[in-house]
PDB file of C-alpha atoms in Angstrom:
ATOM      1  CA  MET A 274      20.342  20.953  -3.274  1.00  0.00           C
ATOM      2  CA  LEU A 275      16.595  20.941  -2.758  1.00  0.00           C
ATOM      3  CA  GLU A 276      15.535  19.049   0.352  1.00  0.00           C
ATOM      4  CA  MET A 277      14.122  15.648  -0.574  1.00  0.00           C
ATOM      5  CA  ASN A 278      11.240  15.647   1.935  1.00  0.00           C
ATOM      6  CA  LEU A 279       8.602  16.018  -0.734  1.00  0.00           C
ATOM      7  CA  ALA A 280       7.213  13.418  -3.084  1.00  0.00           C
ATOM      8  CA  LEU A 281       9.736  11.956  -5.488  1.00  0.00           C
ATOM      9  CA  GLN A 282      10.018  12.722  -9.158  1.00  0.00           C
ATOM     10  CA  LEU A 283       9.528   9.227 -10.535  1.00  0.00           C
ATOM     11  CA  GLN A 284      10.180   7.939 -13.997  1.00  0.00           C
ATOM     12  CA  PRO A 285       7.063   7.171 -15.994  1.00  0.00           C
ATOM     13  CA  VAL A 286       6.473   3.479 -16.554  1.00  0.00           C
ATOM     14  CA  ASP A 287       6.892   2.541 -20.180  1.00  0.00           C
ATOM     15  CA  ARG A 288       4.393  -0.217 -20.875  1.00  0.00           C
ATOM     16  CA  SER A 289       6.618  -1.654 -23.618  1.00  0.00           C
ATOM     17  CA  THR A 290       9.551  -2.286 -21.257  1.00  0.00           C
ATOM     18  CA  GLY A 291       7.462  -2.922 -18.169  1.00  0.00           C
ATOM     19  CA  TRP A 292       8.079  -2.627 -14.449  1.00  0.00           C
ATOM     20  CA  GLU A 293      11.392  -4.498 -14.576  1.00  0.00           C
ATOM     21  CA  SER A 294      13.187  -1.378 -15.827  1.00  0.00           C
ATOM     22  CA  VAL A 295      11.838   0.929 -13.105  1.00  0.00           C
ATOM     23  CA  VAL A 296      14.474   2.091 -10.596  1.00  0.00           C
ATOM     24  CA  ILE A 297      13.543   3.399  -7.143  1.00  0.00           C
ATOM     25  CA  GLY A 298      16.519   4.804  -5.242  1.00  0.00           C
ATOM     26  CA  LYS A 299      19.135   2.056  -5.326  1.00  0.00           C
ATOM     27  CA  SER A 300      16.552  -0.621  -6.028  1.00  0.00           C
ATOM     28  CA  ARG A 301      14.444  -1.986  -8.836  1.00  0.00           C
ATOM     29  CA  PHE A 302      10.678  -2.301  -8.810  1.00  0.00           C
ATOM     30  CA  THR A 303      11.034  -6.089  -8.805  1.00  0.00           C
ATOM     31  CA  ASP A 304      13.146  -6.129  -5.597  1.00  0.00           C
ATOM     32  CA  ASP A 305      11.550  -7.181  -2.300  1.00  0.00           C
ATOM     33  CA  VAL A 306      13.323  -4.322  -0.516  1.00  0.00           C
ATOM     34  CA  TRP A 307      13.442  -0.780  -1.857  1.00  0.00           C
ATOM     35  CA  ASP A 308      16.340   1.299  -0.538  1.00  0.00           C
ATOM     36  CA  LEU A 309      15.002   4.834  -0.044  1.00  0.00           C
ATOM     37  CA  LYS A 310      17.978   6.158   1.963  1.00  0.00           C
ATOM     38  CA  ALA A 311      18.843   8.707  -0.724  1.00  0.00           C
ATOM     39  CA  TYR A 312      15.389  10.268  -0.334  1.00  0.00           C
ATOM     40  CA  ILE A 313      15.291  10.395   3.476  1.00  0.00           C
ATOM     41  CA  PRO A 314      18.069  12.635   4.772  1.00  0.00           C
ATOM     42  CA  ALA A 315      17.196  12.362   8.499  1.00  0.00           C
ATOM     43  CA  LYS A 316      20.410  11.423  10.274  1.00  0.00           C
ATOM     44  CA  THR A 317      18.621  10.426  13.483  1.00  0.00           C
ATOM     45  CA  LEU A 318      16.610   7.721  11.730  1.00  0.00           C
ATOM     46  CA  GLN A 319      18.053   4.216  11.654  1.00  0.00           C
ATOM     47  CA  GLU A 320      19.143   3.085   8.183  1.00  0.00           C
ATOM     48  CA  SER A 321      16.776   0.091   8.358  1.00  0.00           C
ATOM     49  CA  HIS A 322      13.823   2.480   8.724  1.00  0.00           C
ATOM     50  CA  LYS A 323      14.655   3.944   5.311  1.00  0.00           C
ATOM     51  CA  LEU A 324      13.928   0.662   3.571  1.00  0.00           C
ATOM     52  CA  LEU A 325      10.596  -0.380   2.139  1.00  0.00           C
ATOM     53  CA  TYR A 326       9.954  -4.098   2.676  1.00  0.00           C
ATOM     54  CA  PHE A 327       7.640  -6.236   0.557  1.00  0.00           C
ATOM     55  CA  GLY A 328       8.933  -9.691   1.530  1.00  0.00           C
ATOM     56  CA  TYR A 329       6.036 -10.345   3.920  1.00  0.00           C
ATOM     57  CA  ILE A 330       3.688 -10.490   0.923  1.00  0.00           C
ATOM     58  CA  LYS A 331       3.952 -14.079  -0.338  1.00  0.00           C
ATOM     59  CA  ASN A 332       1.308 -13.825  -3.064  1.00  0.00           C
ATOM     60  CA  ALA A 333       2.970 -12.469  -6.239  1.00  0.00           C
ATOM     61  CA  ALA A 334      -0.197 -10.869  -7.680  1.00  0.00           C
ATOM     62  CA  MET A 335      -0.980  -9.008  -4.473  1.00  0.00           C
ATOM     63  CA  LYS A 336       2.661  -7.986  -4.041  1.00  0.00           C
ATOM     64  CA  HIS A 337       2.691  -6.495  -7.537  1.00  0.00           C
ATOM     65  CA  VAL A 338      -0.417  -4.392  -6.874  1.00  0.00           C
ATOM     66  CA  ILE A 339       0.964  -3.169  -3.543  1.00  0.00           C
ATOM     67  CA  LYS A 340       4.259  -2.249  -5.226  1.00  0.00           C
ATOM     68  CA  GLN A 341       2.344  -0.336  -7.901  1.00  0.00           C
ATOM     69  CA  TYR A 342       0.514   1.504  -5.130  1.00  0.00           C
ATOM     70  CA  ALA A 343       3.767   2.246  -3.267  1.00  0.00           C
ATOM     71  CA  TYR A 344       5.369   3.557  -6.456  1.00  0.00           C
ATOM     72  CA  TYR A 345       2.340   5.737  -7.145  1.00  0.00           C
ATOM     73  CA  LYS A 346       2.336   7.069  -3.556  1.00  0.00           C
ATOM     74  CA  LEU A 347       6.078   7.871  -3.700  1.00  0.00           C
ATOM     75  CA  GLY A 348       5.165  10.383  -6.390  1.00  0.00           C
ATOM     76  CA  LYS A 349       2.502  11.964  -4.148  1.00  0.00           C
ATOM     77  CA  VAL A 350       3.706  11.944  -0.538  1.00  0.00           C
ATOM     78  CA  LYS A 351       6.898  11.759   1.527  1.00  0.00           C
ATOM     79  CA  PRO A 352       8.810   8.466   1.377  1.00  0.00           C
ATOM     80  CA  MET A 353       8.382   7.935   5.142  1.00  0.00           C
ATOM     81  CA  THR A 354       4.597   8.105   4.691  1.00  0.00           C
ATOM     82  CA  VAL A 355       4.776   5.360   2.054  1.00  0.00           C
ATOM     83  CA  ILE A 356       6.965   3.229   4.310  1.00  0.00           C
ATOM     84  CA  THR A 357       4.440   3.645   7.141  1.00  0.00           C
ATOM     85  CA  ILE A 358       1.553   2.571   4.916  1.00  0.00           C
ATOM     86  CA  VAL A 359       3.292  -0.453   3.387  1.00  0.00           C
ATOM     87  CA  VAL A 360       5.047  -1.680   6.519  1.00  0.00           C
ATOM     88  CA  SER A 361       2.459  -0.991   9.221  1.00  0.00           C
ATOM     89  CA  ARG A 362      -0.986  -0.706   7.611  1.00  0.00           C
ATOM     90  CA  ILE A 363      -1.083  -3.176   4.739  1.00  0.00           C
ATOM     91  CA  PRO A 364       0.276  -6.245   6.616  1.00  0.00           C
ATOM     92  CA  CYS A 365      -2.996  -6.676   8.536  1.00  0.00           C
ATOM     93  CA  PHE A 366      -4.847  -6.841   5.220  1.00  0.00           C
ATOM     94  CA  ILE A 367      -2.413  -9.443   3.901  1.00  0.00           C
ATOM     95  CA  THR A 368      -2.966 -11.500   7.068  1.00  0.00           C
ATOM     96  CA  PHE A 369      -6.748 -11.216   6.629  1.00  0.00           C
ATOM     97  CA  CYS A 370      -6.470 -12.339   2.991  1.00  0.00           C
ATOM     98  CA  THR A 371      -4.254 -15.289   3.901  1.00  0.00           C
ATOM     99  CA  GLU A 372      -6.647 -16.414   6.638  1.00  0.00           C
ATOM    100  CA  ASN A 373      -9.634 -16.112   4.284  1.00  0.00           C
ATOM    101  CA  GLY A 374      -8.160 -17.605   1.115  1.00  0.00           C
ATOM    102  CA  ILE A 375      -8.152 -14.353  -0.859  1.00  0.00           C
ATOM    103  CA  SER A 376      -5.303 -14.480  -3.358  1.00  0.00           C
ATOM    104  CA  SER A 377      -5.923 -11.461  -5.549  1.00  0.00           C
ATOM    105  CA  PHE A 378      -7.128  -7.900  -5.199  1.00  0.00           C
ATOM    106  CA  ALA A 379      -9.190  -8.526  -8.330  1.00  0.00           C
ATOM    107  CA  ASP A 380     -11.212 -11.162  -6.457  1.00  0.00           C
ATOM    108  CA  LEU A 381     -12.212  -8.803  -3.631  1.00  0.00           C
ATOM    109  CA  THR A 382     -15.883  -8.156  -3.072  1.00  0.00           C
ATOM    110  CA  LYS A 383     -17.742  -5.583  -1.025  1.00  0.00           C
ATOM    111  CA  GLU A 384     -18.438  -8.349   1.481  1.00  0.00           C
ATOM    112  CA  ASP A 385     -14.677  -9.035   1.766  1.00  0.00           C
ATOM    113  CA  PHE A 386     -13.974  -5.363   2.444  1.00  0.00           C
ATOM    114  CA  LEU A 387     -16.699  -5.249   5.094  1.00  0.00           C
ATOM    115  CA  ALA A 388     -15.457  -8.526   6.613  1.00  0.00           C
ATOM    116  CA  PHE A 389     -11.922  -7.111   6.764  1.00  0.00           C
ATOM    117  CA  ASN A 390     -13.168  -4.126   8.754  1.00  0.00           C
ATOM    118  CA  LEU A 391     -15.181  -6.356  11.072  1.00  0.00           C
ATOM    119  CA  TRP A 392     -12.137  -8.637  11.502  1.00  0.00           C
ATOM    120  CA  LEU A 393     -10.034  -5.615  12.509  1.00  0.00           C
ATOM    121  CA  LYS A 394     -12.666  -4.477  15.021  1.00  0.00           C
ATOM    122  CA  GLU A 395     -13.719  -7.773  16.564  1.00  0.00           C
ATOM    123  CA  LYS A 396     -10.840 -10.203  16.160  1.00  0.00           C
ATOM    124  CA  LYS A 397      -7.828  -7.893  16.160  1.00  0.00           C
ATOM    125  CA  LYS A 398      -9.456  -5.290  18.410  1.00  0.00           C
ATOM    126  CA  VAL A 399      -7.484  -2.430  16.865  1.00  0.00           C
ATOM    127  CA  SER A 400      -8.077   1.208  17.721  1.00  0.00           C
ATOM    128  CA  ASP A 401     -10.535   3.150  15.596  1.00  0.00           C
ATOM    129  CA  ALA A 402      -7.747   5.338  14.221  1.00  0.00           C
ATOM    130  CA  TYR A 403      -5.534   2.392  13.229  1.00  0.00           C
ATOM    131  CA  GLY A 404      -8.478   0.463  11.783  1.00  0.00           C
ATOM    132  CA  GLN A 405      -9.470   3.420   9.644  1.00  0.00           C
ATOM    133  CA  HIS A 406      -5.870   3.832   8.425  1.00  0.00           C
ATOM    134  CA  CYS A 407      -5.659   0.167   7.435  1.00  0.00           C
ATOM    135  CA  ALA A 408      -9.046   0.179   5.725  1.00  0.00           C
ATOM    136  CA  HIS A 409      -8.280   3.456   3.968  1.00  0.00           C
ATOM    137  CA  ALA A 410      -5.073   2.001   2.476  1.00  0.00           C
ATOM    138  CA  VAL A 411      -7.039  -0.910   0.985  1.00  0.00           C
ATOM    139  CA  GLU A 412      -9.799   1.422  -0.187  1.00  0.00           C
ATOM    140  CA  GLU A 413      -7.236   3.678  -1.859  1.00  0.00           C
ATOM    141  CA  ILE A 414      -5.476   0.754  -3.560  1.00  0.00           C
ATOM    142  CA  ILE A 415      -8.800  -0.303  -5.085  1.00  0.00           C
ATOM    143  CA  LYS A 416      -9.843   3.196  -6.191  1.00  0.00           C
ATOM    144  CA  ILE A 417      -6.467   4.225  -7.635  1.00  0.00           C
ATOM    145  CA  GLY A 418      -5.987   0.776  -9.124  1.00  0.00           C
ATOM    146  CA  GLN A 419      -9.278   1.034 -10.987  1.00  0.00           C
ATOM    147  CA  ILE A 420      -8.160   4.303 -12.548  1.00  0.00           C
ATOM    148  CA  LYS A 421      -4.631   3.088 -13.304  1.00  0.00           C
ATOM    149  CA  GLY A 422      -5.664  -0.320 -14.665  1.00  0.00           C
ATOM    150  CA  TRP A 423      -4.111  -2.449 -11.924  1.00  0.00           C
ATOM    151  CA  ASP A 424      -5.325  -5.957 -11.107  1.00  0.00           C
ATOM    152  CA  VAL A 425      -8.099  -4.810  -8.751  1.00  0.00           C
ATOM    153  CA  PRO A 426     -11.889  -5.210  -8.917  1.00  0.00           C
ATOM    154  CA  GLN A 427     -13.210  -3.277 -11.882  1.00  0.00           C
ATOM    155  CA  SER A 428     -16.726  -3.043 -10.477  1.00  0.00           C
ATOM    156  CA  ASN A 429     -17.493  -0.447  -7.843  1.00  0.00           C
ATOM    157  CA  ILE A 430     -17.313  -2.728  -4.805  1.00  0.00           C
ATOM    158  CA  LEU A 431     -16.963   0.287  -2.516  1.00  0.00           C
ATOM    159  CA  ARG A 432     -20.271   1.885  -3.494  1.00  0.00           C
ATOM    160  CA  GLY A 433     -22.039   3.058  -0.358  1.00  0.00           C
ATOM    161  CA  VAL A 434     -19.170   2.183   1.973  1.00  0.00           C
ATOM    162  CA  SER A 435     -15.989   3.964   3.015  1.00  0.00           C
ATOM    163  CA  SER A 436     -13.352   3.471   5.662  1.00  0.00           C
ATOM    164  CA  SER A 437     -14.244   6.780   7.299  1.00  0.00           C
ATOM    165  CA  GLN A 438     -17.908   5.752   7.597  1.00  0.00           C
ATOM    166  CA  LEU A 439     -17.075   2.299   8.908  1.00  0.00           C
ATOM    167  CA  TRP A 440     -14.742   3.655  11.561  1.00  0.00           C
ATOM    168  CA  ALA A 441     -16.668   6.777  12.550  1.00  0.00           C
ATOM    169  CA  ARG A 442     -16.530   7.263  16.276  1.00  0.00           C
ATOM    170  CA  SER A 443     -19.964   7.570  17.821  1.00  0.00           C
TER     171      SER A 443
END
């Protein structure tokens, strides 16, 4: 059997049946926990670390976009990379949105993205590397979402700004 360390071969989403029919491992797209154990053969890794959690995202619209992103990424990178992004990089953005009354990716503005980065630097005092990772995840969700037709801003709110520029070490 071919080692399952690479990106997964995912079923295409049929727009007529929708996301409800999409199966990921032993889970469905609509579940708050995706069981990816079948795709992560590492025996030294705890079983709980092979699960992808979405329950911390209370806003249904934002959760749906993040799940779309996770599903997309599972087709591009290793499952553990997707788990790292969703479980350790996106939660800070969800916290920022909750604190600032942002309830949809579609409502994000360039000012919100810049404020998120400033919030990470000044209020959360995260490292440059972690801040860039968090900002890059949000940036990627917006850019991929625009191409894929997700509920993200359709205008180019990231024009002239990128996570790598904002977090460049000087």
